[in-house]
Coordinates of C-alpha atoms and ligand atoms in Angstrom, one line a residue:
M204 CA 34.7 43.8 -5.1
L205 CA 37.6 42.3 -6.8
L206 CA 38.3 40.2 -3.9
L207 CA 34.6 38.8 -3.9
F208 CA 34.9 38.1 -7.5
L209 CA 38.1 36.3 -7.1
K210 CA 36.7 34.2 -4.2
S211 CA 33.7 33.1 -6.2
L212 CA 35.8 32.3 -9.3
L213 CA 38.0 30.1 -6.9
T214 CA 35.0 28.4 -5.4
I215 CA 33.6 27.5 -8.9
L216 CA 37.0 26.2 -10.0
L217 CA 37.5 24.2 -6.9
S218 CA 33.7 22.8 -7.2
V219 CA 34.5 21.8 -10.9
T220 CA 37.8 20.0 -10.1
W221 CA 36.2 18.5 -7.1
N222 CA 33.5 16.9 -9.2
W223 CA 35.9 15.8 -11.7
T224 CA 37.8 14.0 -9.1
V225 CA 34.8 12.5 -7.8
R226 CA 33.7 11.2 -11.1
V227 CA 37.2 9.7 -11.8
S228 CA 37.3 8.0 -8.4
D229 CA 33.9 6.5 -9.1
H230 CA 35.0 5.2 -12.3
Q231 CA 37.9 3.4 -10.5
R232 CA 35.4 2.2 -7.9
T233 CA 33.4 0.6 -10.6
L234 CA 36.4 -1.0 -12.1
S235 CA 37.7 -2.3 -8.8
T236 CA 34.6 -3.8 -7.9
M237 CA 34.5 -5.6 -11.1
E238 CA 37.7 -7.2 -10.4
E239 CA 36.7 -7.9 -6.9
T240 CA 33.9 -10.1 -7.9
T241 CA 36.3 -12.9 -8.5
G242 CA 38.8 -11.8 -6.1
R243 CA 36.4 -12.0 -2.9
S244 CA 37.2 -8.7 -1.6
T245 CA 35.5 -7.1 1.3
K246 CA 33.0 -4.4 -0.1
R247 CA 30.6 -5.8 -2.8
K248 CA 28.6 -3.5 -4.8
V249 CA 24.7 -3.5 -4.7
V250 CA 22.9 -1.5 -7.3
V251 CA 19.5 -0.5 -6.5
V252 CA 17.2 0.4 -9.4
G253 CA 14.5 2.7 -8.5
G254 CA 14.8 5.6 -6.0
G255 CA 11.3 5.5 -5.0
L256 CA 9.9 4.5 -1.4
V257 CA 11.1 1.1 -1.4
G258 CA 14.5 1.8 -3.4
A259 CA 15.4 4.5 -1.1
L260 CA 14.7 2.5 2.1
N261 CA 16.7 -0.4 0.7
A262 CA 19.5 1.7 -0.1
C263 CA 19.8 2.5 3.7
F264 CA 19.4 -1.3 4.6
F265 CA 22.5 -2.2 2.2
A266 CA 24.4 0.7 3.2
K267 CA 24.2 -0.1 6.9
R268 CA 25.6 -3.4 6.1
G269 CA 28.7 -1.8 4.5
F270 CA 28.0 -2.6 1.0
D271 CA 29.0 -0.2 -1.7
V272 CA 25.6 1.1 -2.7
E273 CA 24.5 3.1 -5.8
V274 CA 20.8 4.0 -6.7
F275 CA 19.6 4.7 -9.9
E276 CA 16.4 6.5 -10.4
S277 CA 14.9 7.7 -13.8
R278 CA 13.4 10.8 -12.5
E279 CA 14.8 14.1 -11.5
D280 CA 15.9 14.4 -7.7
I281 CA 12.5 15.0 -6.2
R282 CA 14.1 17.1 -3.6
K283 CA 15.0 19.6 -6.2
A284 CA 12.2 19.3 -8.6
K285 CA 9.3 21.7 -8.6
V286 CA 6.6 19.5 -10.3
V287 CA 5.6 16.3 -8.4
N288 CA 4.1 13.5 -10.5
G289 CA 0.4 12.3 -10.2
R290 CA 0.8 9.5 -7.8
S291 CA -1.1 9.4 -4.7
I292 CA -0.3 12.2 -2.4
N293 CA -0.7 10.6 1.1
L294 CA -0.5 6.9 2.4
A295 CA -1.5 5.1 5.5
L296 CA 1.6 3.8 7.2
S297 CA 1.3 1.1 9.8
H298 CA 3.1 -1.6 11.8
R299 CA 4.9 -3.4 9.1
G300 CA 6.2 -0.3 7.5
R301 CA 7.2 1.3 10.8
Q302 CA 9.1 -1.8 11.9
A303 CA 11.2 -1.5 8.7
L304 CA 11.8 2.1 9.3
K305 CA 12.8 1.5 13.0
H306 CA 15.5 -0.8 11.6
V307 CA 17.3 2.0 9.9
G308 CA 16.6 4.5 12.6
M309 CA 14.0 6.4 10.5
E310 CA 10.7 5.7 12.5
E311 CA 10.7 8.6 14.8
K312 CA 11.4 11.1 11.9
I313 CA 8.7 9.8 9.9
V314 CA 6.0 9.2 12.6
S315 CA 6.6 12.8 14.0
K316 CA 5.5 14.2 10.5
G317 CA 2.5 11.7 10.3
I318 CA -0.9 12.3 11.3
P319 CA -2.4 9.6 13.6
M320 CA -5.8 8.0 12.4
N321 CA -7.3 6.4 15.5
A322 CA -10.5 5.4 13.7
R323 CA -12.4 5.3 10.5
M324 CA -15.2 7.8 10.2
I325 CA -18.0 6.4 8.1
H326 CA -20.1 9.0 6.1
S327 CA -23.6 7.7 5.4
L328 CA -25.5 9.2 2.5
S329 CA -27.5 11.3 4.7
G330 CA -24.4 12.9 6.0
K331 CA -24.3 11.0 9.4
Q332 CA -20.8 10.4 10.6
S333 CA -19.9 7.3 12.7
P334 CA -16.6 6.5 14.1
I335 CA -15.3 2.9 14.4
P336 CA -11.8 2.7 16.3
Y337 CA -9.1 0.8 14.9
G338 CA -8.5 -1.0 18.2
R339 CA -7.1 0.1 21.5
K340 CA -5.5 3.6 22.4
G341 CA -2.0 2.8 20.9
Q342 CA -3.5 1.2 17.7
F343 CA -3.6 3.8 15.1
I344 CA -2.4 4.3 11.6
L345 CA -0.7 7.3 10.1
S346 CA -1.1 9.4 7.3
V347 CA 2.0 10.4 5.8
D348 CA 3.1 12.4 2.9
R349 CA 4.4 10.4 0.0
A350 CA 6.9 13.1 -1.4
N351 CA 8.2 14.0 2.1
L352 CA 8.7 10.3 3.1
N353 CA 10.6 9.7 -0.3
K354 CA 12.7 12.9 0.4
E355 CA 13.7 11.8 3.9
L356 CA 14.6 8.2 2.9
L357 CA 16.9 9.7 0.0
T358 CA 18.4 12.1 2.4
E359 CA 19.0 9.4 5.0
A360 CA 20.7 7.1 2.5
E361 CA 23.0 9.9 1.3
T362 CA 24.2 10.1 5.0
Y363 CA 26.2 6.8 4.4
P364 CA 29.5 7.6 2.8
N365 CA 29.4 4.3 1.0
T366 CA 26.1 5.3 -0.8
K367 CA 25.7 7.2 -4.1
L368 CA 22.4 8.5 -5.6
N369 CA 22.2 8.9 -9.5
F370 CA 19.2 10.7 -10.8
D371 CA 18.0 11.1 -14.3
H372 CA 19.3 7.4 -15.0
K373 CA 16.6 5.5 -16.5
L374 CA 17.4 1.6 -16.8
Q375 CA 17.0 0.6 -20.5
D376 CA 18.1 -2.9 -20.4
W377 CA 20.3 -5.3 -18.4
S378 CA 21.8 -8.9 -18.7
A379 CA 20.9 -11.5 -16.3
E380 CA 24.0 -13.3 -17.3
T381 CA 26.7 -10.7 -16.8
G382 CA 24.7 -8.2 -14.7
L383 CA 25.7 -5.4 -17.0
M384 CA 23.0 -2.5 -16.9
T385 CA 22.5 0.4 -19.4
F386 CA 21.1 3.5 -18.2
A387 CA 19.8 6.3 -20.5
R388 CA 20.1 9.9 -19.5
S389 CA 17.9 12.8 -20.7
D390 CA 20.7 14.3 -22.7
G391 CA 20.7 11.2 -24.9
S392 CA 23.7 9.6 -23.3
N393 CA 24.0 6.0 -22.0
E394 CA 26.0 4.7 -18.9
E395 CA 27.0 1.1 -18.4
I396 CA 27.4 -0.3 -14.8
K397 CA 28.1 -3.7 -13.3
A398 CA 27.2 -4.8 -9.9
D399 CA 27.3 -8.0 -7.6
L400 CA 23.7 -7.7 -6.7
I401 CA 20.9 -5.8 -8.5
V402 CA 17.9 -4.8 -6.4
G403 CA 14.9 -4.2 -8.6
C404 CA 12.9 -1.6 -6.8
D405 CA 11.5 0.0 -9.9
G406 CA 7.9 -0.1 -9.4
A407 CA 4.9 -2.0 -11.0
F408 CA 6.1 -1.4 -14.4
S409 CA 9.6 -2.6 -13.7
A410 CA 12.1 -2.7 -16.3
I411 CA 14.3 -5.1 -14.2
R412 CA 11.3 -7.5 -14.4
K413 CA 11.5 -7.7 -18.0
Q414 CA 14.3 -9.9 -18.0
F415 CA 12.7 -12.3 -15.5
L416 CA 9.7 -12.5 -17.9
R417 CA 12.1 -13.9 -20.8
R418 CA 13.1 -16.8 -18.5
S419 CA 11.6 -20.3 -18.2
R420 CA 9.6 -21.3 -15.3
F421 CA 8.9 -17.7 -14.2
N422 CA 5.2 -17.2 -13.2
Y423 CA 3.4 -13.9 -13.9
S424 CA 0.0 -12.6 -13.7
Q425 CA -1.5 -9.1 -13.9
T426 CA -5.0 -7.8 -13.6
Y427 CA -6.3 -4.3 -14.2
I428 CA -9.4 -3.7 -12.2
P429 CA -12.5 -1.8 -13.8
H430 CA -12.0 1.0 -11.2
G431 CA -10.1 3.9 -11.5
Y432 CA -9.0 6.6 -8.7
M433 CA -8.9 10.3 -8.9
E434 CA -7.5 12.6 -6.2
L435 CA -9.3 15.8 -4.9
T436 CA -8.1 18.3 -2.4
M437 CA -10.4 19.4 0.4
P438 CA -9.1 22.8 1.7
P439 CA -8.9 24.0 5.3
I440 CA -11.9 26.1 6.5
N441 CA -10.8 29.2 8.4
G442 CA -7.3 27.8 8.7
E443 CA -8.6 24.6 10.4
F444 CA -9.3 21.0 9.0
A445 CA -12.7 20.8 7.3
M446 CA -13.4 17.6 9.0
K447 CA -12.1 15.8 12.1
P448 CA -8.3 15.1 11.3
N449 CA -7.5 12.0 13.3
Y450 CA -9.7 9.7 11.1
L451 CA -9.6 7.7 8.0
H452 CA -12.8 9.1 6.5
I453 CA -14.7 6.7 4.3
W454 CA -17.8 7.0 2.1
P455 CA -18.7 3.7 1.0
R456 CA -21.3 3.5 -1.7
N457 CA -21.0 -0.1 -3.3
T458 CA -19.6 0.4 -6.8
F459 CA -18.4 4.0 -5.7
M460 CA -16.2 4.9 -2.8
M461 CA -14.4 7.8 -1.5
I462 CA -11.6 8.0 1.0
A463 CA -10.0 10.8 2.7
L464 CA -6.7 11.2 4.6
P465 CA -5.5 14.3 6.4
N466 CA -2.4 16.3 5.5
L467 CA 0.0 18.4 7.6
D468 CA -1.1 21.6 5.8
K469 CA -4.8 20.9 7.2
T470 CA -6.1 19.7 3.7
F471 CA -7.4 16.4 3.1
T472 CA -6.7 14.5 0.2
C473 CA -9.8 12.7 -1.1
T474 CA -9.4 9.7 -3.4
L475 CA -12.5 8.7 -5.3
F476 CA -12.7 5.1 -6.5
M477 CA -15.1 4.5 -9.3
P478 CA -15.4 2.2 -12.6
F479 CA -13.7 3.9 -15.6
E480 CA -16.9 3.7 -17.4
D481 CA -18.7 6.1 -14.9
F482 CA -15.7 8.5 -14.9
E483 CA -16.3 8.8 -18.5
K484 CA -19.9 9.4 -18.3
I485 CA -19.1 12.7 -16.3
T486 CA -18.2 15.2 -19.0
T487 CA -19.2 18.7 -17.6
G488 CA -18.9 20.4 -14.4
D489 CA -22.6 20.5 -13.7
E490 CA -22.6 16.7 -14.1
V491 CA -19.8 16.4 -11.5
I492 CA -21.9 18.3 -9.0
E493 CA -24.9 16.3 -9.9
F494 CA -23.1 13.3 -9.2
F495 CA -21.7 14.4 -6.0
Q496 CA -25.0 15.7 -5.0
K497 CA -26.5 12.3 -5.5
Y498 CA -23.6 10.0 -3.6
F499 CA -21.3 12.5 -1.5
P500 CA -23.6 15.5 -0.8
D501 CA -21.9 16.2 2.5
T502 CA -18.5 16.8 0.7
I503 CA -19.6 19.6 -1.8
P504 CA -19.5 22.6 0.7
L505 CA -16.2 21.2 1.9
I506 CA -14.4 20.7 -1.3
G507 CA -16.2 23.6 -3.0
V508 CA -18.5 23.7 -6.0
N509 CA -15.8 25.6 -8.2
A510 CA -12.8 23.3 -6.9
L511 CA -14.9 20.3 -7.8
K512 CA -15.7 21.4 -11.3
T513 CA -12.1 22.1 -12.2
D514 CA -10.2 19.5 -10.3
Y515 CA -12.4 16.7 -11.5
F516 CA -10.9 17.4 -15.2
R517 CA -7.4 18.3 -14.1
L518 CA -6.2 14.7 -14.6
P519 CA -7.7 11.8 -16.0
A520 CA -8.5 8.9 -13.5
Q521 CA -5.6 6.7 -12.8
A522 CA -5.5 2.8 -13.4
M523 CA -4.9 0.2 -10.6
V524 CA -3.2 -3.0 -11.3
S525 CA -2.6 -6.2 -9.3
I526 CA 0.6 -8.0 -10.1
K527 CA 1.8 -11.5 -8.7
C528 CA 5.1 -13.3 -9.9
S529 CA 7.7 -15.8 -8.6
P530 CA 10.5 -16.3 -8.0
Y531 CA 11.7 -12.9 -7.1
H532 CA 15.2 -13.7 -7.8
I533 CA 17.8 -14.7 -10.5
G534 CA 20.6 -16.8 -9.3
D535 CA 22.8 -14.8 -6.9
K536 CA 22.5 -11.7 -9.2
C537 CA 19.1 -10.1 -8.9
V538 CA 16.1 -9.7 -6.5
L539 CA 12.8 -7.8 -6.9
M540 CA 11.1 -5.9 -4.1
G541 CA 8.3 -3.6 -3.5
D542 CA 5.6 -3.1 -6.4
A543 CA 8.1 -4.5 -8.9
A544 CA 7.6 -7.9 -7.2
H545 CA 4.0 -7.2 -6.1
A546 CA 1.7 -4.5 -7.2
V547 CA -1.4 -4.7 -5.1
V548 CA -4.8 -2.9 -5.4
P549 CA -5.0 -0.3 -2.5
F550 CA -7.8 -1.6 -0.8
Y551 CA -5.9 -2.8 2.3
G552 CA -3.5 0.2 2.6
Q553 CA -0.8 -2.2 2.5
G554 CA 1.3 -1.8 -0.7
M555 CA 4.1 0.3 0.5
N556 CA 3.9 -1.4 4.1
A557 CA 4.3 -4.9 2.4
G558 CA 7.4 -3.3 0.1
F559 CA 9.0 -2.0 3.4
E560 CA 8.6 -5.5 5.0
D561 CA 10.1 -7.0 2.1
C562 CA 13.3 -5.0 3.0
L563 CA 13.1 -6.0 6.6
V564 CA 12.6 -9.7 5.6
F565 CA 15.5 -9.6 3.4
E566 CA 17.6 -8.1 6.1
E567 CA 16.7 -11.0 8.5
I568 CA 17.7 -13.6 6.0
M569 CA 20.9 -11.8 5.4
D570 CA 21.7 -12.2 9.1
Q571 CA 20.6 -15.7 9.0
L572 CA 22.7 -16.7 6.1
N573 CA 25.8 -14.6 6.7
E574 CA 25.2 -12.3 3.6
D575 CA 25.6 -15.3 1.0
F576 CA 23.6 -14.0 -1.9
S577 CA 23.6 -17.6 -3.4
T578 CA 21.5 -18.8 -0.4
V579 CA 19.9 -15.7 0.8
L580 CA 18.2 -15.0 -2.7
P581 CA 16.4 -18.3 -3.0
E582 CA 15.4 -18.4 0.8
Y583 CA 13.9 -14.8 0.3
T584 CA 11.9 -16.0 -2.5
R585 CA 10.8 -19.1 -0.6
V586 CA 9.8 -17.1 2.4
R587 CA 8.3 -14.0 0.9
V588 CA 6.5 -15.2 -2.3
P589 CA 3.5 -16.8 -0.2
D590 CA 3.0 -13.8 1.9
D591 CA 3.2 -11.1 -1.0
H592 CA 0.7 -13.2 -2.9
A593 CA -1.7 -13.4 0.2
I594 CA -1.6 -9.6 0.6
A595 CA -2.4 -9.3 -3.1
D596 CA -5.2 -11.7 -2.9
L597 CA -6.7 -9.9 0.2
A598 CA -6.5 -6.6 -1.2
M599 CA -8.3 -8.0 -4.4
Y600 CA -10.7 -9.7 -2.3
N601 CA -11.4 -6.6 -0.2
Y602 CA -12.0 -4.7 -3.6
I603 CA -14.6 -7.3 -4.7
E604 CA -16.3 -7.2 -1.4
M605 CA -16.4 -3.4 -1.1
R606 CA -17.7 -2.9 -4.5
A607 CA -20.3 -5.8 -4.3
H608 CA -22.4 -4.8 -1.3
V609 CA -20.7 -2.5 0.9
N610 CA -22.7 0.5 1.9
S611 CA -22.1 2.4 5.2
K612 CA -24.6 0.4 7.1
W613 CA -23.0 -3.0 6.2
F614 CA -19.6 -1.5 6.7
L615 CA -20.4 -0.5 10.1
F616 CA -22.2 -3.7 10.9
R617 CA -19.3 -5.9 9.8
K618 CA -16.7 -3.9 11.7
H619 CA -18.9 -4.1 14.9
V620 CA -19.5 -7.8 14.6
D621 CA -15.6 -8.3 14.3
N622 CA -15.1 -6.0 17.4
I623 CA -17.6 -7.8 19.4
L624 CA -16.3 -11.1 18.6
H625 CA -12.8 -9.8 19.4
F626 CA -14.0 -8.4 22.8
L627 CA -15.8 -11.6 23.7
M628 CA -12.9 -13.9 22.7
P629 CA -9.8 -11.8 22.8
V630 CA -7.4 -14.8 22.5
T631 CA -9.3 -16.8 20.0
I632 CA -10.6 -14.2 17.7
T633 CA -8.5 -11.2 16.2
P634 CA -10.1 -9.3 13.2
L635 CA -8.2 -9.8 9.9
Y636 CA -7.4 -6.1 9.6
T637 CA -5.9 -6.1 13.1
M638 CA -3.4 -9.0 12.2
V639 CA -2.6 -7.2 8.8
T640 CA -2.4 -3.7 10.2
F641 CA -1.0 -4.0 13.8
T642 CA 1.1 -7.0 13.6
R643 CA 3.8 -8.7 11.8
T644 CA 1.8 -11.9 11.6
R645 CA 2.9 -13.4 8.2
Y646 CA 0.2 -12.3 5.7
H647 CA -0.3 -15.9 4.5
E648 CA -0.7 -16.9 8.3
A649 CA -3.2 -14.1 8.9
V650 CA -5.3 -15.6 6.0
E651 CA -5.1 -19.0 7.4
R652 CA -6.0 -17.8 10.8
W653 CA -8.9 -15.9 9.3
H654 CA -10.3 -19.0 7.5
W655 CA -9.9 -20.8 10.8
Q656 CA -11.8 -18.2 12.9
D657 CA -14.6 -18.3 10.4
K658 CA -15.0 -22.0 10.8
V659 CA -15.1 -21.4 14.9
V660 CA -17.7 -18.5 14.4
N661 CA -19.8 -20.7 12.1
R662 CA -19.5 -23.8 14.4
G663 CA -20.4 -21.7 17.4
L664 CA -23.4 -20.2 15.6
L665 CA -24.4 -23.8 14.3
F666 CA -23.9 -24.8 17.8
S667 CA -26.2 -22.2 19.4
A668 CA -28.8 -22.7 16.9
T669 CA -29.0 -26.4 17.5
G670 CA -29.1 -25.7 21.1
V671 CA -32.1 -23.6 20.8
V672 CA -33.9 -26.0 18.5
L673 CA -33.2 -28.8 20.9
G674 CA -34.0 -26.8 24.0
G675 CA -37.2 -25.4 22.6
S676 CA -38.3 -28.9 21.6
Y677 CA -37.6 -30.2 25.0
L678 CA -39.8 -27.4 26.5
L679 CA -42.5 -28.1 24.2
I680 CA -42.6 -31.7 25.0
K681 CA -42.3 -31.0 28.7
N682 CA -45.1 -28.5 28.6
P683 CA -47.4 -29.4 25.7
P684 CA -49.4 -26.3 24.8
D685 CA -53.1 -26.8 24.0
I686 CA -53.1 -28.1 20.4
N687 CA -56.6 -26.8 19.6
K688 CA -55.5 -23.2 20.2
L689 CA -52.8 -23.6 17.7
I690 CA -54.7 -25.2 14.8
V691 CA -56.5 -22.5 12.7
P692 CA -59.9 -23.9 11.7
A693 CA -60.2 -24.3 7.9
E694 CA -62.6 -21.6 7.3
K695 CA -60.6 -19.0 9.3
M696 CA -57.5 -19.9 7.3
W697 CA -59.7 -19.2 4.0
D698 CA -60.7 -15.9 5.4
R699 CA -57.2 -14.9 6.1
L700 CA -56.1 -15.9 2.5
V701 CA -58.9 -13.8 1.1
A702 CA -57.9 -10.9 3.2
L703 CA -54.4 -11.1 1.9
W704 CA -55.4 -10.9 -1.8
T705 CA -58.0 -8.0 -1.5
P706 CA -56.7 -4.8 -1.2
Ligands
FAD785 P1 7.3 3.3 -6.6 O1 6.8 4.1 -5.6 O2 6.4 3.0 -7.8 O3 8.8 3.5 -7.0 C1 9.5 3.1 -8.3 C2 10.6 4.1 -8.5 O4 11.3 3.5 -9.7 C3 10.0 5.4 -9.1 O5 10.7 6.4 -8.4 C4 10.3 5.3 -10.4 O6 10.6 6.7 -11.0 C5 11.5 4.4 -10.7 N1 11.8 3.7 -11.9 C6 10.8 3.2 -12.6 N2 11.3 2.6 -13.8 C7 12.6 2.9 -13.7 C8 13.7 2.5 -14.6 N3 13.6 1.9 -15.8 N4 14.9 3.2 -14.2 C9 15.1 3.7 -13.0 N5 14.1 3.9 -12.1 C10 12.9 3.6 -12.6 N6 0.5 1.8 0.2 C11 0.3 1.7 1.5 O7 1.1 1.1 2.2 N7 -0.7 2.4 2.2 C12 -1.5 3.2 1.4 O8 -2.3 3.9 1.9 C13 -1.4 3.2 0.0 N8 -2.5 3.9 -0.7 C14 -2.3 3.8 -2.0 C15 -3.2 4.5 -2.9 C16 -3.3 4.5 -4.1 C17 -4.3 5.3 -4.8 C18 -2.2 3.7 -4.9 C19 -2.2 3.7 -6.2 C20 -1.2 3.1 -4.0 C21 -1.2 3.1 -2.7 N9 -0.3 2.5 -2.0 C22 -0.5 2.4 -0.5 C23 0.7 1.7 -2.5 C24 2.0 2.4 -2.6 O9 1.8 3.4 -3.5 C25 3.1 1.4 -3.4 O10 3.1 0.1 -2.9 C26 4.5 1.9 -3.2 O11 4.6 3.2 -3.8 C27 5.7 1.0 -3.8 O12 6.8 1.6 -3.7 P2 7.9 1.3 -4.8 O13 9.1 2.0 -4.3 O14 8.0 -0.3 -4.9 O15 7.4 1.6 -6.2
EGU786 C1 -7.3 3.1 0.2 C2 -6.9 4.1 -0.5 C3 -11.3 1.0 5.1 C4 -5.5 4.8 1.5 C5 -10.1 -1.2 3.5 C6 -10.6 -0.1 5.7 C7 -7.0 2.8 1.5 C8 -6.1 3.5 1.9 C9 -10.0 -1.1 4.9 C10 -5.9 4.9 0.1 C11 -11.5 0.8 3.7 C12 -10.8 -0.2 3.0 C13 -7.2 -0.5 6.0 C14 -6.6 0.2 6.9 C15 -6.7 1.3 4.6 C16 -10.5 0.1 7.1 C17 -8.0 -1.9 6.1 C18 -7.2 1.7 2.4 C19 -5.8 3.1 3.5 C20 -9.7 -3.4 5.6 C21 -4.7 6.8 0.0 N1 -7.5 -0.1 4.8 N2 -6.7 2.1 3.7 N3 -9.2 -2.2 5.6 O1 -10.4 -1.0 7.8 O2 -7.5 -2.7 6.8 O3 -10.5 1.1 7.7 O4 -5.4 5.9 -0.5 F1 -12.3 1.7 3.0 S1 -6.0 1.6 6.2 CL1 -11.0 -0.2 1.3 CL2 -6.3 -0.4 8.6

């Protein structure tokens, strides 16, 4: 008993002293890197601000290159926290995101915990379900759990001995001149840190970006759309998925839309998109049911009347913002990636994928330009801005298109036309979503090709129409029909008109 007590006392003592020594050496590390900036030493220090999806992945990228990496995240470590925040629960991971994960050896790990979605399942108002495949067999997207993805990436980053994660560190302010950052902790204390490179991955409301906004010749625009979103959980039925799991379920209803992605625990996360105005009009449980009865009747028994009545009021609808800016860098000191550089509305399922591709593009430029920040950063801005702006525009375009006139019939029709054209001319015509979702075609090039294809299709249609008119005229001239049979006598015409008017 005494022995056990002594042993635990020793462990506690050891861990305390160990922690203390780590702290001291950390301090020395910071100091030495400060000296190194002028001394051109081997290990430069990279600070990643934000330990979300893009920040955690970026830490892996920089650690792999051998930089001294520190991540500063404002929240608690999500691997230990019990309460998860209100952000979307699952996400569609596609080719671009997977390629970036592959580069740091994380693709398999994430894909194995994702649920493949091979097709969309379009739910019409009558409850009819129609599948439309994303493409060939291997062309599927994955439904992944945001929290798990974030945790796995943080854990991976931590496996590098040259990486340190700091939680409960909220960036308050920083100086673009000196690179000095101030972080606030929940106990009220502050910490100051310097770095050779600051990577802003702190999301759509980036604190790093604030310093960009104060500078001359920085372009910035942000737009809140009138829609909000709300997440509702569809539980399993008898231990099984309530709907077919390997689909992205969609209920297109013009101004309203619902989407559902499967989770590993056999639930679905349904996301309802609707103008804030309409969210606010619904104030009682009965009104929720009435609304679902009118627009999404097939989901009521699946989500459950009682769940609907309570879940709807658990959290208010969340806002969606689109943000574009440029440049993405300041000198050789700081660079923005992920939502901090470009928040996009979620109507292409590309926000995270684009952010992950940012990391990969940066990595490719680091290779090309020998890790020289003074040339890598401007090149990153030059290459990446047109592409991130293109995906922001595409997502906004799709939002406007969907809310304007996309019901289930129109959605099915458009996707079938796309697929048929692709089937007829596989080399000439690739649907836009295919280029965006299943290739690494630069976003801005995908847009250009899309416009070009549109022209080709329109010319083709014009050409066929002209052909029909000319061919028809030729046939008419060759075999003139009996004119008298075609002309309707005046009195007959009068009779017909009268018939039209009288009921
Ligand atoms: P975030 O995930 O926002 O992470 C930023 C991190 O920085 C957070 O951890 C935050 O705590 C931290 N931070 C913030 N401020 C500070 C500070 N001052 N100091 C320190 N740390 C700070 N994308 C897809 O690819 N596919 C989808 O299917 C998809 N669906 C979506 C559905 C919805 C409803 C929404 C809203 C978005 C969706 N997205 C999707 C987009 C995706 O969520 C984002 O693009 C992605 O989360 C961006 O990652 P990030 O790391 O840049 O930012
Ligand atoms: C929205 C919210 C279907 C997850 C765009 C398709 C989305 C996702 C589509 C969300 C749509 C819309 C595409 C994918 C994907 C489609 C796509 C949208 C995942 C054009 C968790 N969109 N999303 N387009 O083609 O390319 O299936 O919250 F309803 S995946 Cl809006 Cl591919």
